[in-house]
Amino acid sequence: MDQESLDRACRDLQARRESLGDAGSEMARLRSDGYSVVESMYIIANVFEISLSEAKRLAVTDGSGNLDTYIDDFHNDVEDGFRR
């Protein structure tokens, strides 16, 4: 997606900011709508005025923001790979 399209998506969401859910649920919605991780991070960081680091945390945790679950899942996947 080009920069103009991303900025348009940001403006559209900012205009509806009052009716949006939290940053995590909007991140999940953007991902399910086909936006890439990076595109979703950019939009969420701009619309919710959060850092890209925080947006990345939401992206890698499927919007929950819970890194413990993400880390546990990652470790389980690694352990499963060693058992094969």
PDB file of N, CA and C in Angstrom:
ATOM      1  N   MET A   1       0.856  -1.167   0.000  1.00  0.00           N
ATOM      2  CA  MET A   1       0.000   0.000   0.000  1.00  0.00           C
ATOM      3  C   MET A   1       0.903   1.231   0.000  1.00  0.00           C
ATOM      4  N   ASP A   2       0.526   2.238  -0.763  1.00  0.00           N
ATOM      5  CA  ASP A   2       1.351   3.429  -0.835  1.00  0.00           C
ATOM      6  C   ASP A   2       1.081   4.364   0.349  1.00  0.00           C
ATOM      7  N   GLN A   3       1.975   5.317   0.539  1.00  0.00           N
ATOM      8  CA  GLN A   3       1.909   6.224   1.682  1.00  0.00           C
ATOM      9  C   GLN A   3       0.612   7.023   1.697  1.00  0.00           C
ATOM     10  N   GLU A   4       0.163   7.463   0.540  1.00  0.00           N
ATOM     11  CA  GLU A   4      -1.072   8.246   0.462  1.00  0.00           C
ATOM     12  C   GLU A   4      -2.270   7.426   0.956  1.00  0.00           C
ATOM     13  N   SER A   5      -2.320   6.165   0.573  1.00  0.00           N
ATOM     14  CA  SER A   5      -3.415   5.286   1.007  1.00  0.00           C
ATOM     15  C   SER A   5      -3.368   5.052   2.519  1.00  0.00           C
ATOM     16  N   LEU A   6      -2.153   4.870   3.055  1.00  0.00           N
ATOM     17  CA  LEU A   6      -2.013   4.690   4.509  1.00  0.00           C
ATOM     18  C   LEU A   6      -2.456   5.943   5.261  1.00  0.00           C
ATOM     19  N   ASP A   7      -2.046   7.100   4.762  1.00  0.00           N
ATOM     20  CA  ASP A   7      -2.436   8.350   5.412  1.00  0.00           C
ATOM     21  C   ASP A   7      -3.948   8.572   5.325  1.00  0.00           C
ATOM     22  N   ARG A   8      -4.545   8.162   4.217  1.00  0.00           N
ATOM     23  CA  ARG A   8      -6.005   8.274   4.066  1.00  0.00           C
ATOM     24  C   ARG A   8      -6.706   7.364   5.079  1.00  0.00           C
ATOM     25  N   ALA A   9      -6.186   6.156   5.254  1.00  0.00           N
ATOM     26  CA  ALA A   9      -6.764   5.233   6.245  1.00  0.00           C
ATOM     27  C   ALA A   9      -6.645   5.829   7.651  1.00  0.00           C
ATOM     28  N   CYS A  10      -5.519   6.466   7.937  1.00  0.00           N
ATOM     29  CA  CYS A  10      -5.338   7.121   9.248  1.00  0.00           C
ATOM     30  C   CYS A  10      -6.373   8.227   9.444  1.00  0.00           C
ATOM     31  N   ARG A  11      -6.537   9.064   8.437  1.00  0.00           N
ATOM     32  CA  ARG A  11      -7.508  10.162   8.541  1.00  0.00           C
ATOM     33  C   ARG A  11      -8.930   9.633   8.725  1.00  0.00           C
ATOM     34  N   ASP A  12      -9.274   8.577   7.994  1.00  0.00           N
ATOM     35  CA  ASP A  12     -10.614   8.000   8.100  1.00  0.00           C
ATOM     36  C   ASP A  12     -10.867   7.483   9.519  1.00  0.00           C
ATOM     37  N   LEU A  13      -9.897   6.779  10.073  1.00  0.00           N
ATOM     38  CA  LEU A  13     -10.058   6.255  11.433  1.00  0.00           C
ATOM     39  C   LEU A  13     -10.043   7.372  12.471  1.00  0.00           C
ATOM     40  N   GLN A  14      -9.206   8.380  12.272  1.00  0.00           N
ATOM     41  CA  GLN A  14      -9.166   9.498  13.215  1.00  0.00           C
ATOM     42  C   GLN A  14     -10.503  10.222  13.252  1.00  0.00           C
ATOM     43  N   ALA A  15     -11.178  10.318  12.106  1.00  0.00           N
ATOM     44  CA  ALA A  15     -12.488  10.967  12.043  1.00  0.00           C
ATOM     45  C   ALA A  15     -13.534  10.169  12.816  1.00  0.00           C
ATOM     46  N   ARG A  16     -13.320   8.854  12.936  1.00  0.00           N
ATOM     47  CA  ARG A  16     -14.264   7.989  13.650  1.00  0.00           C
ATOM     48  C   ARG A  16     -13.717   7.544  15.005  1.00  0.00           C
ATOM     49  N   ARG A  17     -12.715   8.216  15.499  1.00  0.00           N
ATOM     50  CA  ARG A  17     -11.990   7.811  16.711  1.00  0.00           C
ATOM     51  C   ARG A  17     -12.922   7.532  17.888  1.00  0.00           C
ATOM     52  N   GLU A  18     -13.938   8.332  18.039  1.00  0.00           N
ATOM     53  CA  GLU A  18     -14.879   8.176  19.165  1.00  0.00           C
ATOM     54  C   GLU A  18     -15.607   6.836  19.140  1.00  0.00           C
ATOM     55  N   SER A  19     -15.842   6.306  17.959  1.00  0.00           N
ATOM     56  CA  SER A  19     -16.614   5.070  17.839  1.00  0.00           C
ATOM     57  C   SER A  19     -15.723   3.827  17.737  1.00  0.00           C
ATOM     58  N   LEU A  20     -14.415   4.015  17.748  1.00  0.00           N
ATOM     59  CA  LEU A  20     -13.510   2.876  17.633  1.00  0.00           C
ATOM     60  C   LEU A  20     -13.362   2.156  18.959  1.00  0.00           C
ATOM     61  N   GLY A  21     -12.947   0.927  18.883  1.00  0.00           N
ATOM     62  CA  GLY A  21     -12.605   0.185  20.087  1.00  0.00           C
ATOM     63  C   GLY A  21     -11.233   0.624  20.565  1.00  0.00           C
ATOM     64  N   ASP A  22     -10.603  -0.209  21.364  1.00  0.00           N
ATOM     65  CA  ASP A  22      -9.263   0.123  21.826  1.00  0.00           C
ATOM     66  C   ASP A  22      -8.245  -0.193  20.730  1.00  0.00           C
ATOM     67  N   ALA A  23      -7.000   0.209  20.952  1.00  0.00           N
ATOM     68  CA  ALA A  23      -5.958   0.032  19.947  1.00  0.00           C
ATOM     69  C   ALA A  23      -5.767  -1.437  19.584  1.00  0.00           C
ATOM     70  N   GLY A  24      -5.848  -2.321  20.567  1.00  0.00           N
ATOM     71  CA  GLY A  24      -5.667  -3.744  20.312  1.00  0.00           C
ATOM     72  C   GLY A  24      -6.741  -4.323  19.412  1.00  0.00           C
ATOM     73  N   SER A  25      -7.984  -3.968  19.676  1.00  0.00           N
ATOM     74  CA  SER A  25      -9.063  -4.513  18.842  1.00  0.00           C
ATOM     75  C   SER A  25      -9.017  -3.929  17.438  1.00  0.00           C
ATOM     76  N   GLU A  26      -8.618  -2.671  17.320  1.00  0.00           N
ATOM     77  CA  GLU A  26      -8.486  -2.079  15.989  1.00  0.00           C
ATOM     78  C   GLU A  26      -7.316  -2.695  15.234  1.00  0.00           C
ATOM     79  N   MET A  27      -6.236  -3.023  15.949  1.00  0.00           N
ATOM     80  CA  MET A  27      -5.101  -3.702  15.313  1.00  0.00           C
ATOM     81  C   MET A  27      -5.568  -5.045  14.751  1.00  0.00           C
ATOM     82  N   ALA A  28      -6.303  -5.793  15.538  1.00  0.00           N
ATOM     83  CA  ALA A  28      -6.800  -7.092  15.093  1.00  0.00           C
ATOM     84  C   ALA A  28      -7.731  -6.929  13.889  1.00  0.00           C
ATOM     85  N   ARG A  29      -8.565  -5.895  13.908  1.00  0.00           N
ATOM     86  CA  ARG A  29      -9.485  -5.655  12.797  1.00  0.00           C
ATOM     87  C   ARG A  29      -8.721  -5.321  11.521  1.00  0.00           C
ATOM     88  N   LEU A  30      -7.720  -4.443  11.632  1.00  0.00           N
ATOM     89  CA  LEU A  30      -6.917  -4.092  10.462  1.00  0.00           C
ATOM     90  C   LEU A  30      -6.233  -5.318   9.876  1.00  0.00           C
ATOM     91  N   ARG A  31      -5.675  -6.163  10.745  1.00  0.00           N
ATOM     92  CA  ARG A  31      -4.994  -7.379  10.283  1.00  0.00           C
ATOM     93  C   ARG A  31      -5.985  -8.301   9.571  1.00  0.00           C
ATOM     94  N   SER A  32      -7.193  -8.436  10.135  1.00  0.00           N
ATOM     95  CA  SER A  32      -8.183  -9.315   9.497  1.00  0.00           C
ATOM     96  C   SER A  32      -8.711  -8.712   8.191  1.00  0.00           C
ATOM     97  N   ASP A  33      -8.599  -7.385   8.053  1.00  0.00           N
ATOM     98  CA  ASP A  33      -9.012  -6.719   6.811  1.00  0.00           C
ATOM     99  C   ASP A  33      -7.931  -6.780   5.736  1.00  0.00           C
ATOM    100  N   GLY A  34      -6.792  -7.408   6.049  1.00  0.00           N
ATOM    101  CA  GLY A  34      -5.772  -7.607   5.043  1.00  0.00           C
ATOM    102  C   GLY A  34      -4.594  -6.649   5.086  1.00  0.00           C
ATOM    103  N   TYR A  35      -4.569  -5.747   6.056  1.00  0.00           N
ATOM    104  CA  TYR A  35      -3.415  -4.865   6.190  1.00  0.00           C
ATOM    105  C   TYR A  35      -2.229  -5.678   6.702  1.00  0.00           C
ATOM    106  N   SER A  36      -1.034  -5.343   6.234  1.00  0.00           N
ATOM    107  CA  SER A  36       0.159  -6.036   6.707  1.00  0.00           C
ATOM    108  C   SER A  36       0.453  -5.609   8.146  1.00  0.00           C
ATOM    109  N   VAL A  37       1.374  -6.313   8.786  1.00  0.00           N
ATOM    110  CA  VAL A  37       1.767  -5.961  10.153  1.00  0.00           C
ATOM    111  C   VAL A  37       2.298  -4.538  10.195  1.00  0.00           C
ATOM    112  N   VAL A  38       3.171  -4.196   9.268  1.00  0.00           N
ATOM    113  CA  VAL A  38       3.781  -2.866   9.257  1.00  0.00           C
ATOM    114  C   VAL A  38       2.736  -1.786   8.974  1.00  0.00           C
ATOM    115  N   GLU A  39       1.866  -2.033   8.021  1.00  0.00           N
ATOM    116  CA  GLU A  39       0.799  -1.068   7.721  1.00  0.00           C
ATOM    117  C   GLU A  39      -0.098  -0.861   8.932  1.00  0.00           C
ATOM    118  N   SER A  40      -0.473  -1.947   9.573  1.00  0.00           N
ATOM    119  CA  SER A  40      -1.331  -1.860  10.760  1.00  0.00           C
ATOM    120  C   SER A  40      -0.644  -1.100  11.889  1.00  0.00           C
ATOM    121  N   MET A  41       0.642  -1.379  12.085  1.00  0.00           N
ATOM    122  CA  MET A  41       1.396  -0.677  13.130  1.00  0.00           C
ATOM    123  C   MET A  41       1.415   0.822  12.862  1.00  0.00           C
ATOM    124  N   TYR A  42       1.671   1.208  11.624  1.00  0.00           N
ATOM    125  CA  TYR A  42       1.725   2.623  11.245  1.00  0.00           C
ATOM    126  C   TYR A  42       0.385   3.302  11.529  1.00  0.00           C
ATOM    127  N   ILE A  43      -0.699   2.670  11.088  1.00  0.00           N
ATOM    128  CA  ILE A  43      -2.029   3.263  11.262  1.00  0.00           C
ATOM    129  C   ILE A  43      -2.377   3.378  12.741  1.00  0.00           C
ATOM    130  N   ILE A  44      -2.185   2.312  13.496  1.00  0.00           N
ATOM    131  CA  ILE A  44      -2.539   2.323  14.923  1.00  0.00           C
ATOM    132  C   ILE A  44      -1.705   3.344  15.687  1.00  0.00           C
ATOM    133  N   ALA A  45      -0.407   3.412  15.396  1.00  0.00           N
ATOM    134  CA  ALA A  45       0.457   4.385  16.079  1.00  0.00           C
ATOM    135  C   ALA A  45      -0.027   5.808  15.821  1.00  0.00           C
ATOM    136  N   ASN A  46      -0.440   6.100  14.605  1.00  0.00           N
ATOM    137  CA  ASN A  46      -0.909   7.444  14.272  1.00  0.00           C
ATOM    138  C   ASN A  46      -2.284   7.750  14.843  1.00  0.00           C
ATOM    139  N   VAL A  47      -3.198   6.821  14.713  1.00  0.00           N
ATOM    140  CA  VAL A  47      -4.576   7.073  15.154  1.00  0.00           C
ATOM    141  C   VAL A  47      -4.674   7.153  16.675  1.00  0.00           C
ATOM    142  N   PHE A  48      -3.990   6.260  17.366  1.00  0.00           N
ATOM    143  CA  PHE A  48      -4.093   6.201  18.823  1.00  0.00           C
ATOM    144  C   PHE A  48      -2.972   6.964  19.531  1.00  0.00           C
ATOM    145  N   GLU A  49      -2.095   7.580  18.727  1.00  0.00           N
ATOM    146  CA  GLU A  49      -0.995   8.386  19.257  1.00  0.00           C
ATOM    147  C   GLU A  49      -0.171   7.603  20.272  1.00  0.00           C
ATOM    148  N   ILE A  50       0.264   6.421  19.823  1.00  0.00           N
ATOM    149  CA  ILE A  50       1.134   5.580  20.639  1.00  0.00           C
ATOM    150  C   ILE A  50       2.439   5.385  19.873  1.00  0.00           C
ATOM    151  N   SER A  51       3.449   4.898  20.554  1.00  0.00           N
ATOM    152  CA  SER A  51       4.741   4.673  19.901  1.00  0.00           C
ATOM    153  C   SER A  51       4.650   3.476  18.951  1.00  0.00           C
ATOM    154  N   LEU A  52       5.565   3.453  18.006  1.00  0.00           N
ATOM    155  CA  LEU A  52       5.633   2.291  17.118  1.00  0.00           C
ATOM    156  C   LEU A  52       5.977   1.033  17.901  1.00  0.00           C
ATOM    157  N   SER A  53       6.729   1.194  18.971  1.00  0.00           N
ATOM    158  CA  SER A  53       7.065   0.052  19.831  1.00  0.00           C
ATOM    159  C   SER A  53       5.803  -0.551  20.445  1.00  0.00           C
ATOM    160  N   GLU A  54       4.933   0.302  20.942  1.00  0.00           N
ATOM    161  CA  GLU A  54       3.669  -0.174  21.516  1.00  0.00           C
ATOM    162  C   GLU A  54       2.798  -0.800  20.433  1.00  0.00           C
ATOM    163  N   ALA A  55       2.755  -0.189  19.264  1.00  0.00           N
ATOM    164  CA  ALA A  55       1.976  -0.743  18.151  1.00  0.00           C
ATOM    165  C   ALA A  55       2.523  -2.106  17.752  1.00  0.00           C
ATOM    166  N   LYS A  56       3.843  -2.262  17.771  1.00  0.00           N
ATOM    167  CA  LYS A  56       4.453  -3.558  17.444  1.00  0.00           C
ATOM    168  C   LYS A  56       4.054  -4.611  18.469  1.00  0.00           C
ATOM    169  N   ARG A  57       4.038  -4.230  19.749  1.00  0.00           N
ATOM    170  CA  ARG A  57       3.635  -5.171  20.803  1.00  0.00           C
ATOM    171  C   ARG A  57       2.213  -5.647  20.557  1.00  0.00           C
ATOM    172  N   LEU A  58       1.334  -4.734  20.164  1.00  0.00           N
ATOM    173  CA  LEU A  58      -0.044  -5.119  19.860  1.00  0.00           C
ATOM    174  C   LEU A  58      -0.101  -6.033  18.636  1.00  0.00           C
ATOM    175  N   ALA A  59       0.750  -5.758  17.655  1.00  0.00           N
ATOM    176  CA  ALA A  59       0.741  -6.555  16.422  1.00  0.00           C
ATOM    177  C   ALA A  59       1.205  -7.982  16.673  1.00  0.00           C
ATOM    178  N   VAL A  60       2.246  -8.159  17.459  1.00  0.00           N
ATOM    179  CA  VAL A  60       2.776  -9.507  17.664  1.00  0.00           C
ATOM    180  C   VAL A  60       1.985 -10.297  18.689  1.00  0.00           C
ATOM    181  N   THR A  61       1.088  -9.644  19.400  1.00  0.00           N
ATOM    182  CA  THR A  61       0.268 -10.354  20.383  1.00  0.00           C
ATOM    183  C   THR A  61      -1.189 -10.420  19.941  1.00  0.00           C
ATOM    184  N   ASP A  62      -1.411 -10.272  18.636  1.00  0.00           N
ATOM    185  CA  ASP A  62      -2.761 -10.325  18.066  1.00  0.00           C
ATOM    186  C   ASP A  62      -3.721  -9.363  18.744  1.00  0.00           C
ATOM    187  N   GLY A  63      -3.231  -8.196  19.124  1.00  0.00           N
ATOM    188  CA  GLY A  63      -4.084  -7.167  19.685  1.00  0.00           C
ATOM    189  C   GLY A  63      -4.300  -7.245  21.171  1.00  0.00           C
ATOM    190  N   SER A  64      -3.906  -8.347  21.805  1.00  0.00           N
ATOM    191  CA  SER A  64      -4.145  -8.475  23.245  1.00  0.00           C
ATOM    192  C   SER A  64      -3.146  -7.672  24.051  1.00  0.00           C
ATOM    193  N   GLY A  65      -1.960  -7.489  23.501  1.00  0.00           N
ATOM    194  CA  GLY A  65      -0.916  -6.790  24.225  1.00  0.00           C
ATOM    195  C   GLY A  65      -0.249  -7.638  25.281  1.00  0.00           C
ATOM    196  N   ASN A  66      -0.700  -8.885  25.434  1.00  0.00           N
ATOM    197  CA  ASN A  66      -0.167  -9.759  26.473  1.00  0.00           C
ATOM    198  C   ASN A  66       1.052 -10.511  25.954  1.00  0.00           C
ATOM    199  N   LEU A  67       2.224 -10.016  26.298  1.00  0.00           N
ATOM    200  CA  LEU A  67       3.455 -10.648  25.831  1.00  0.00           C
ATOM    201  C   LEU A  67       3.687 -12.010  26.473  1.00  0.00           C
ATOM    202  N   ASP A  68       3.182 -12.223  27.682  1.00  0.00           N
ATOM    203  CA  ASP A  68       3.363 -13.516  28.338  1.00  0.00           C
ATOM    204  C   ASP A  68       2.775 -14.639  27.490  1.00  0.00           C
ATOM    205  N   THR A  69       1.585 -14.433  26.975  1.00  0.00           N
ATOM    206  CA  THR A  69       0.946 -15.435  26.124  1.00  0.00           C
ATOM    207  C   THR A  69       1.758 -15.637  24.854  1.00  0.00           C
ATOM    208  N   TYR A  70       2.187 -14.560  24.252  1.00  0.00           N
ATOM    209  CA  TYR A  70       2.993 -14.642  23.028  1.00  0.00           C
ATOM    210  C   TYR A  70       4.276 -15.425  23.289  1.00  0.00           C
ATOM    211  N   ILE A  71       4.962 -15.109  24.373  1.00  0.00           N
ATOM    212  CA  ILE A  71       6.223 -15.777  24.705  1.00  0.00           C
ATOM    213  C   ILE A  71       5.983 -17.257  25.011  1.00  0.00           C
ATOM    214  N   ASP A  72       4.945 -17.562  25.770  1.00  0.00           N
ATOM    215  CA  ASP A  72       4.618 -18.962  26.063  1.00  0.00           C
ATOM    216  C   ASP A  72       4.337 -19.740  24.780  1.00  0.00           C
ATOM    217  N   ASP A  73       3.558 -19.161  23.888  1.00  0.00           N
ATOM    218  CA  ASP A  73       3.252 -19.814  22.612  1.00  0.00           C
ATOM    219  C   ASP A  73       4.519 -20.033  21.798  1.00  0.00           C
ATOM    220  N   PHE A  74       5.396 -19.026  21.780  1.00  0.00           N
ATOM    221  CA  PHE A  74       6.657 -19.141  21.055  1.00  0.00           C
ATOM    222  C   PHE A  74       7.502 -20.279  21.626  1.00  0.00           C
ATOM    223  N   HIS A  75       7.622 -20.326  22.936  1.00  0.00           N
ATOM    224  CA  HIS A  75       8.409 -21.385  23.577  1.00  0.00           C
ATOM    225  C   HIS A  75       7.826 -22.767  23.288  1.00  0.00           C
ATOM    226  N   ASN A  76       6.506 -22.878  23.339  1.00  0.00           N
ATOM    227  CA  ASN A  76       5.856 -24.159  23.035  1.00  0.00           C
ATOM    228  C   ASN A  76       6.138 -24.587  21.599  1.00  0.00           C
ATOM    229  N   ASP A  77       6.093 -23.627  20.668  1.00  0.00           N
ATOM    230  CA  ASP A  77       6.396 -23.947  19.272  1.00  0.00           C
ATOM    231  C   ASP A  77       7.831 -24.428  19.119  1.00  0.00           C
ATOM    232  N   VAL A  78       8.760 -23.768  19.803  1.00  0.00           N
ATOM    233  CA  VAL A  78      10.168 -24.166  19.729  1.00  0.00           C
ATOM    234  C   VAL A  78      10.349 -25.565  20.310  1.00  0.00           C
ATOM    235  N   GLU A  79       9.748 -25.823  21.461  1.00  0.00           N
ATOM    236  CA  GLU A  79       9.869 -27.142  22.081  1.00  0.00           C
ATOM    237  C   GLU A  79       9.251 -28.229  21.211  1.00  0.00           C
ATOM    238  N   ASP A  80       8.115 -27.941  20.596  1.00  0.00           N
ATOM    239  CA  ASP A  80       7.490 -28.895  19.685  1.00  0.00           C
ATOM    240  C   ASP A  80       8.409 -29.198  18.510  1.00  0.00           C
ATOM    241  N   GLY A  81       9.129 -28.195  18.022  1.00  0.00           N
ATOM    242  CA  GLY A  81      10.052 -28.392  16.915  1.00  0.00           C
ATOM    243  C   GLY A  81      11.215 -29.310  17.293  1.00  0.00           C
ATOM    244  N   PHE A  82      11.667 -29.229  18.546  1.00  0.00           N
ATOM    245  CA  PHE A  82      12.759 -30.089  18.987  1.00  0.00           C
ATOM    246  C   PHE A  82      12.306 -31.520  19.217  1.00  0.00           C
ATOM    247  N   ARG A  83      11.043 -31.715  19.504  1.00  0.00           N
ATOM    248  CA  ARG A  83      10.530 -33.072  19.778  1.00  0.00           C
ATOM    249  C   ARG A  83      10.337 -33.867  18.491  1.00  0.00           C
ATOM    250  N   ARG A  84      10.319 -33.216  17.365  1.00  0.00           N
ATOM    251  CA  ARG A  84      10.042 -33.902  16.084  1.00  0.00           C
ATOM    252  C   ARG A  84      11.237 -34.628  15.580  1.00  0.00           C
TER     253      ARG A  84
END
